[in-house]
Coordinates of C-alpha atoms and ligand atoms in Angstrom, one line a residue:
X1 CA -35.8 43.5 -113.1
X2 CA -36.3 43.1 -117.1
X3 CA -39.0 44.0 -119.4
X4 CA -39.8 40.5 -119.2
X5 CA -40.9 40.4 -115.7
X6 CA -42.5 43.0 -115.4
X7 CA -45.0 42.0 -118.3
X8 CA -45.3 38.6 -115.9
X9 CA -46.5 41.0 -113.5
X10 CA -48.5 42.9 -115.2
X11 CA -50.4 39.8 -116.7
X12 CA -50.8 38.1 -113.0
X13 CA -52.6 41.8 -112.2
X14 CA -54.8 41.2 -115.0
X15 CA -53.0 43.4 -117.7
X16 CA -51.3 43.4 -120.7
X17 CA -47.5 44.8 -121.3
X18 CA -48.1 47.2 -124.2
X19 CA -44.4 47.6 -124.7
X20 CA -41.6 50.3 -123.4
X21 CA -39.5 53.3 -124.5
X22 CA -36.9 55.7 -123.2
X23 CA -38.6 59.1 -122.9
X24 CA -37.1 62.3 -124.4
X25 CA -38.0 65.9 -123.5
X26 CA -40.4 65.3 -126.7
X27 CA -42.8 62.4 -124.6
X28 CA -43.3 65.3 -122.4
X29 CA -43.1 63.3 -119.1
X30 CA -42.5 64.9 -115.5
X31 CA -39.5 63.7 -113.3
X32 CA -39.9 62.2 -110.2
X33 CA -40.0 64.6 -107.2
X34 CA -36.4 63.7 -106.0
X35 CA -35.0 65.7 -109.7
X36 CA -34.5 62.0 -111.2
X37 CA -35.4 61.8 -114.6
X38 CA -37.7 58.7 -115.9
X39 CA -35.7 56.2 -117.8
X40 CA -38.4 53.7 -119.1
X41 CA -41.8 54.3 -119.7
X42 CA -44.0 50.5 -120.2
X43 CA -46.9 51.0 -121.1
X44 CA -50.2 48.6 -119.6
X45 CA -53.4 48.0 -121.4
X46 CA -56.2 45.3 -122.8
X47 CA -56.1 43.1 -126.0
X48 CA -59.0 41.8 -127.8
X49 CA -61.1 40.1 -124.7
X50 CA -58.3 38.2 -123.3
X51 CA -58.0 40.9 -120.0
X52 CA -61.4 41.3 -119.7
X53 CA -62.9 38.8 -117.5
X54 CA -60.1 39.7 -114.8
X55 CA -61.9 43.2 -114.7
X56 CA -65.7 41.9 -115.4
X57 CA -65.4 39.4 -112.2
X58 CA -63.7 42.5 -110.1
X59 CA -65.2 44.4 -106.8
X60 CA -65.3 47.6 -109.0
X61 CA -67.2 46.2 -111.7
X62 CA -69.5 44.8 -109.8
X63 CA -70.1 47.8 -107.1
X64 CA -72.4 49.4 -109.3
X65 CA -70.7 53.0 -108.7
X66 CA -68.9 55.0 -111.9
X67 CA -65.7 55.0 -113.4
X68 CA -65.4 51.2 -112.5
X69 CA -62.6 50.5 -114.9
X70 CA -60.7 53.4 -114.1
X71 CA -60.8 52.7 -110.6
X72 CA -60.0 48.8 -111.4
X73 CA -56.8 49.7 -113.5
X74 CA -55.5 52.5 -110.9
X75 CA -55.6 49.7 -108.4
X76 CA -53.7 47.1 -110.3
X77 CA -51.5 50.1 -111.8
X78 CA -50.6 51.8 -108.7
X79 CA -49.8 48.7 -107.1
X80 CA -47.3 47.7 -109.7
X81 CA -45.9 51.5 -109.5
X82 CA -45.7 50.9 -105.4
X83 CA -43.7 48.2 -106.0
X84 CA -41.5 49.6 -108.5
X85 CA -41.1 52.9 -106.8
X86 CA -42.3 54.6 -110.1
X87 CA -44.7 56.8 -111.5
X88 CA -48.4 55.7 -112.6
X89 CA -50.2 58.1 -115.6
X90 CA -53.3 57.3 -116.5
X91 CA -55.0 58.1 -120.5
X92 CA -58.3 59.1 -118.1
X93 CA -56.3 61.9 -116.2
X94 CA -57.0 65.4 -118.2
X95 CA -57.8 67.4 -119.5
X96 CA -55.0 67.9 -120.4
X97 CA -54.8 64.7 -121.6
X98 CA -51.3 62.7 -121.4
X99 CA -50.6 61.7 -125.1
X100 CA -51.0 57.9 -124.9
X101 CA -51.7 57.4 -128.3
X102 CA -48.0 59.1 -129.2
X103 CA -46.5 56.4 -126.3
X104 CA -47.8 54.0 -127.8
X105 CA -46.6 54.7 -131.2
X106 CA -43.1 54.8 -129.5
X107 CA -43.4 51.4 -127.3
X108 CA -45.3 49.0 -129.9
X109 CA -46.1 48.7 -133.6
X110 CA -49.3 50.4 -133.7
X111 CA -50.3 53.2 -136.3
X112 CA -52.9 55.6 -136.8
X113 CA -56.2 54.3 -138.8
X114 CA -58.3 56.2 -140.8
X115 CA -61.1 55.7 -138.0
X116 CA -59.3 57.7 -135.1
X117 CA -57.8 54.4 -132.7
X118 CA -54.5 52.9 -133.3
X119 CA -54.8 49.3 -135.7
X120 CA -51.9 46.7 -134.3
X121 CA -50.8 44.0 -136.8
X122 CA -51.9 41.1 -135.0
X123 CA -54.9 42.9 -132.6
X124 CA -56.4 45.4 -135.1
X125 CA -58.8 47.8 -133.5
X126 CA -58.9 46.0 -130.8
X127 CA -56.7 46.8 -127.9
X128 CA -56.8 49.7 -125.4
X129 CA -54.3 51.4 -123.2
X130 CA -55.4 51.5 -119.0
X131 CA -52.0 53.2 -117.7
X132 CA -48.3 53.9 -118.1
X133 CA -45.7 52.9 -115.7
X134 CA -42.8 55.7 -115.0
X135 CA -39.8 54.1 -113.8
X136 CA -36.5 55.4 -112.7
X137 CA -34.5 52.3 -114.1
X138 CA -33.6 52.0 -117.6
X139 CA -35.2 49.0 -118.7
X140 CA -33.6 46.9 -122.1
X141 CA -36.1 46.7 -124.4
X142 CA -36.2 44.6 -126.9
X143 CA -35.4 45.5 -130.8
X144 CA -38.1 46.8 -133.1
X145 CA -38.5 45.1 -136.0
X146 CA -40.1 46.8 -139.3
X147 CA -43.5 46.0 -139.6
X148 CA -45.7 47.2 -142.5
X149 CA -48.8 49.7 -141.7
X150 CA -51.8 47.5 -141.6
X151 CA -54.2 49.9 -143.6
X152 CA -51.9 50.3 -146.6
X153 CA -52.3 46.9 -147.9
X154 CA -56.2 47.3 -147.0
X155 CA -57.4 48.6 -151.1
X156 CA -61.1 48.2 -150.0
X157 CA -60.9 50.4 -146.5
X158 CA -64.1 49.2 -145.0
X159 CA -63.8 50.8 -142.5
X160 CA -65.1 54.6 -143.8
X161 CA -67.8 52.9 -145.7
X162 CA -69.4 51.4 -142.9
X163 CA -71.2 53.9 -140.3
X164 CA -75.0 54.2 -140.7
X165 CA -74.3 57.9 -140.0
X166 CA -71.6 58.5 -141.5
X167 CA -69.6 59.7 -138.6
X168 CA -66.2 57.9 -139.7
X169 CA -64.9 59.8 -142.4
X170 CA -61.3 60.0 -143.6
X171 CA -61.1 64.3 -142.2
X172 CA -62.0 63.4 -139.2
X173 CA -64.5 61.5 -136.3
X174 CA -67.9 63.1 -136.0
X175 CA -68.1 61.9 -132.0
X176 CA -71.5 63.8 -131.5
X177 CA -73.2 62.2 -134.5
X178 CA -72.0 58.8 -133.3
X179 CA -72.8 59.4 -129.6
X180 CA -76.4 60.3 -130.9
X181 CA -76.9 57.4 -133.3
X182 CA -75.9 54.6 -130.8
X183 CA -77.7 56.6 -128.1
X184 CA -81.5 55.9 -129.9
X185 CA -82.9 52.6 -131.0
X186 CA -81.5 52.6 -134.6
X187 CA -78.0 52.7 -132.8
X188 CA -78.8 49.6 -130.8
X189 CA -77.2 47.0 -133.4
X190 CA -73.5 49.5 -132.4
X191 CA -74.5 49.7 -128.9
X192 CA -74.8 45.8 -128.4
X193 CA -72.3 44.8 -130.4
X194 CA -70.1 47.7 -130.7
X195 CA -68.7 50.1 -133.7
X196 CA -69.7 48.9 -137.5
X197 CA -66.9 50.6 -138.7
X198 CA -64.3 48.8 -136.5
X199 CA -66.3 45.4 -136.9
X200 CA -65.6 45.9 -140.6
X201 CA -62.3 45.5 -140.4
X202 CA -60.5 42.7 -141.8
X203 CA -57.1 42.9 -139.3
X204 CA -57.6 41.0 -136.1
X205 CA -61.0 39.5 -136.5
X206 CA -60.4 37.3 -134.3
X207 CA -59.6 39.8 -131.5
X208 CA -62.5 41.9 -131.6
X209 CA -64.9 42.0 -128.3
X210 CA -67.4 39.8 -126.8
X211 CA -70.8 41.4 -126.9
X212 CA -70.5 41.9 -123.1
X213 CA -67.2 43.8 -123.5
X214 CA -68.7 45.7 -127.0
X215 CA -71.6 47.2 -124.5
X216 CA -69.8 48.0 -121.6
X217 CA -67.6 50.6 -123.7
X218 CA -70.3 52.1 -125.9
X219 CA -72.6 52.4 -122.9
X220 CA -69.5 54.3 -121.2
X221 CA -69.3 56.0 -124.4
X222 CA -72.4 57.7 -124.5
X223 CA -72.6 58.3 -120.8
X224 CA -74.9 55.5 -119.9
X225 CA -72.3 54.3 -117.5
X226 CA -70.4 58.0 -116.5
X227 CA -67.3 55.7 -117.2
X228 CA -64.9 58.1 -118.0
X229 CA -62.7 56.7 -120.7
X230 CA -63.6 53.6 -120.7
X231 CA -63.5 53.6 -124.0
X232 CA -61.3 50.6 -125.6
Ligands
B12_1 C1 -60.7 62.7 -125.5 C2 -60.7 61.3 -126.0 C3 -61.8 60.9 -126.7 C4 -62.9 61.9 -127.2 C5 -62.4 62.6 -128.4 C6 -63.0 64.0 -128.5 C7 -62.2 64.7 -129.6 N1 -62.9 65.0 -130.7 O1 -61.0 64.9 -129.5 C8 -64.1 60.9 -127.4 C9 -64.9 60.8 -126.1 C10 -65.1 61.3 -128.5 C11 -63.4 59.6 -127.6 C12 -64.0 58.6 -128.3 C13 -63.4 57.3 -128.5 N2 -62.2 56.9 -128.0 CO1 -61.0 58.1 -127.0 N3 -59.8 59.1 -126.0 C14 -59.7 60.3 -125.7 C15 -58.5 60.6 -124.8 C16 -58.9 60.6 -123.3 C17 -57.6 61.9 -125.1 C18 -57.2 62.0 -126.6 C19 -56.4 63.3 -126.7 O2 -57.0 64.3 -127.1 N4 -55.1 63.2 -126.5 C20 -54.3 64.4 -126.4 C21 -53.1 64.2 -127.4 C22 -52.1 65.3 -127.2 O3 -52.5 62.9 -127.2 P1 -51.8 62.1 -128.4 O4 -51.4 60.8 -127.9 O5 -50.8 62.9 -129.0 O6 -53.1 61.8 -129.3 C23 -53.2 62.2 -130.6 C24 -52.4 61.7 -131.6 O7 -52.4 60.2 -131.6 C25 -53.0 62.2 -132.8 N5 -52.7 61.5 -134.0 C26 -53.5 60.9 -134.9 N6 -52.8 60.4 -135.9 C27 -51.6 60.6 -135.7 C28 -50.5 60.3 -136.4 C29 -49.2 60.7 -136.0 C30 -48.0 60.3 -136.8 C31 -49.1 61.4 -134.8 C32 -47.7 61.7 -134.2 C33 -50.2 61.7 -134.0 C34 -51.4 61.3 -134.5 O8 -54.5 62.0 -132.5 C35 -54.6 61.9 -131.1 C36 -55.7 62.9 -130.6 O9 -56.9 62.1 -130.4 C37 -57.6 59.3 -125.1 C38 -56.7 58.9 -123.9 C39 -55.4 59.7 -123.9 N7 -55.0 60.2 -122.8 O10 -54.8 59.8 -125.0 C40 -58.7 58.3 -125.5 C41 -58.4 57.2 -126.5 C42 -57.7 57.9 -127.7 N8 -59.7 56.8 -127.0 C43 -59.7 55.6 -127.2 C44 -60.9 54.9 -127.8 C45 -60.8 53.4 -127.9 C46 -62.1 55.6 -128.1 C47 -63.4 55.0 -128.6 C48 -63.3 53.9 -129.7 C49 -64.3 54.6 -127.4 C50 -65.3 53.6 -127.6 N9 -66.4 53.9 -128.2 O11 -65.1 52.5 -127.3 C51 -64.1 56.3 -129.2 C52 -63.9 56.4 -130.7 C53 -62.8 57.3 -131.1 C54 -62.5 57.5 -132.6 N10 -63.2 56.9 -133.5 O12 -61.6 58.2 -132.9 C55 -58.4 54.9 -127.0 C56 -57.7 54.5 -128.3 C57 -57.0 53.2 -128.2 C58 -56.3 52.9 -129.5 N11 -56.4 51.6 -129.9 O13 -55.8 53.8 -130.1 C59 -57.7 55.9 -126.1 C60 -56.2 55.9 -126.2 C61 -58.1 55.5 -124.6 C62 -57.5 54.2 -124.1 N12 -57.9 54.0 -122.8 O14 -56.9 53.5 -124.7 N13 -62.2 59.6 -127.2
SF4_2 S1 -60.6 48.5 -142.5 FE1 -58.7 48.7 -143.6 S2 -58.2 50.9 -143.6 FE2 -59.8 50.6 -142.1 S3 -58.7 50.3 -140.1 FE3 -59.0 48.3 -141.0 S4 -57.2 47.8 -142.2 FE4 -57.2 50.1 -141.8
SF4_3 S1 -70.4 53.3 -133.2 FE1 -71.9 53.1 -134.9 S2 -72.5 55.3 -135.2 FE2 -70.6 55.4 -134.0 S3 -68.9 55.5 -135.6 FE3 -69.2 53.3 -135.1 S4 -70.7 52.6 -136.7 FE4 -70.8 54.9 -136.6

């Protein structure tokens, strides 16, 4: 098995391959219960709206109970895992929480933004992370090539100009003061059509969510839902 089919795999379940990387006692990964240490982590996830409609017409997203996309991307995840005979983390599993934003940084070119997610080159802010695939194999993965850090070319950095509230600021996210605003009716323009800040930016326009999408995470995000994590 290669990198390549496993993405094939992944997409066929309805998921994105978010890239790989060989762990180090840094990544702070468990071995398997045999004593075999994990040789590849691939990490599995959502960009822009393109995985979305696999989840939006699933059992779980229609069965009315909580955590529905959690309990869609364990299914699809721990199948792939199954079949693999490897190890399925989830970002939702915590606290403690496992450090998928650091995996990230180490399987794909993604860097930190001033507003808290990770911006991709092509994707921007929009792109999520559902689970990590543990596998005993050592996988090749393909070269990284350098690829400049989206928000240093961006002069204006819309982004931290943006909130009504002021809740994205460059020292840090001020999650309550968000949660509150999109929570009452002067927030409903964010709750719709999700964050102002991350609509603001200019990377990956073209990638941002479809107002269905935009509301299912903010209502998750303030607890409408009690979708843990669902955040994305
Ligand atoms: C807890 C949490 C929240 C809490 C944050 C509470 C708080 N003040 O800490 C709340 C509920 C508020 C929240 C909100 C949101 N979250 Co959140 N959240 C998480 C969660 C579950 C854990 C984060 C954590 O503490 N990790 C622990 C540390 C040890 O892990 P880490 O990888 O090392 O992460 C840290 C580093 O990346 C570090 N960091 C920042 N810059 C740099 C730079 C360098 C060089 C390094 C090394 C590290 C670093 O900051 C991270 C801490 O948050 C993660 C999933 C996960 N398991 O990681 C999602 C996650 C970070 N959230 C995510 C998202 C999308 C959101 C929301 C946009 C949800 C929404 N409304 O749709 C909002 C807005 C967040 C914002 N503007 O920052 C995504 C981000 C995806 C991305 N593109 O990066 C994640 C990865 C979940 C997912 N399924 O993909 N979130
Ligand atoms: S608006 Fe500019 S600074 Fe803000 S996340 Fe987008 S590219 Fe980065
Ligand atoms: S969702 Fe709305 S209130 Fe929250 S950070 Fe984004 S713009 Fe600000």
């Amino acid at each position: 098995m290669d990198l390549t089919e496993l993405a094939g795999e992944a997409e066929a379940a309805g998921l994105a391959c978010r890239g790989g990387f060989h762990p180090g006692p840094e990544d702070g990964l468990p071995g398997f219960a045999d004593g075999s240490a994990v040789a590849t982590v691939v990490l599995l996830g959502f960009v822009g709206a393109q995985q979305w409609t696999r989840f939006a017409t699933s059992a779980e997203f229609a069965d009315g109970r909580s955590d529905a996309l959690d309990r869609w991307s364990r299914r699809q995840i721990d199948a792939l895992a199954a079949r693999h005979a490897a190890m399925a983390f989830y970002p939702s599993e915590g606290p403690p929480w496992w450090p998928f934003q650091r995996w990230a940084m180490r399987a794909e070119p993604v860097f930190p933004s001033p507003i808290g997610v990770l911006i991709h080159p092509r994707f921007g802010l929009w792109h999520a992370y559902r689970g990590a695939l543990a596998l005993r194999t050592r996988l090749a993965l393909p070269a990284r090539e350098p690829v400049a850090h989206p928000c240093e070319s961006c002069a204006a950095k819309p982004c931290l100009a943006t909130c009504p509230v002021g809740a994205v600021r460059v020292n840090g996210y001020d999650h309550r003061g968000c949660a509150t605003h999109v929570a009452a009716p002067a927030g409903r323009d964010c709750l719709e059509f999700g964050c102002l800040a991350r609509r603001s930016c200019p990377v990956g326009r073209e990638y941002r969510y479809a107002p269905a999408q935009a509301r299912f995470h903010m209502a998750a995000f303030i607890g409408e839902r009690r979708d843990r994590n669902a955040g994305s």
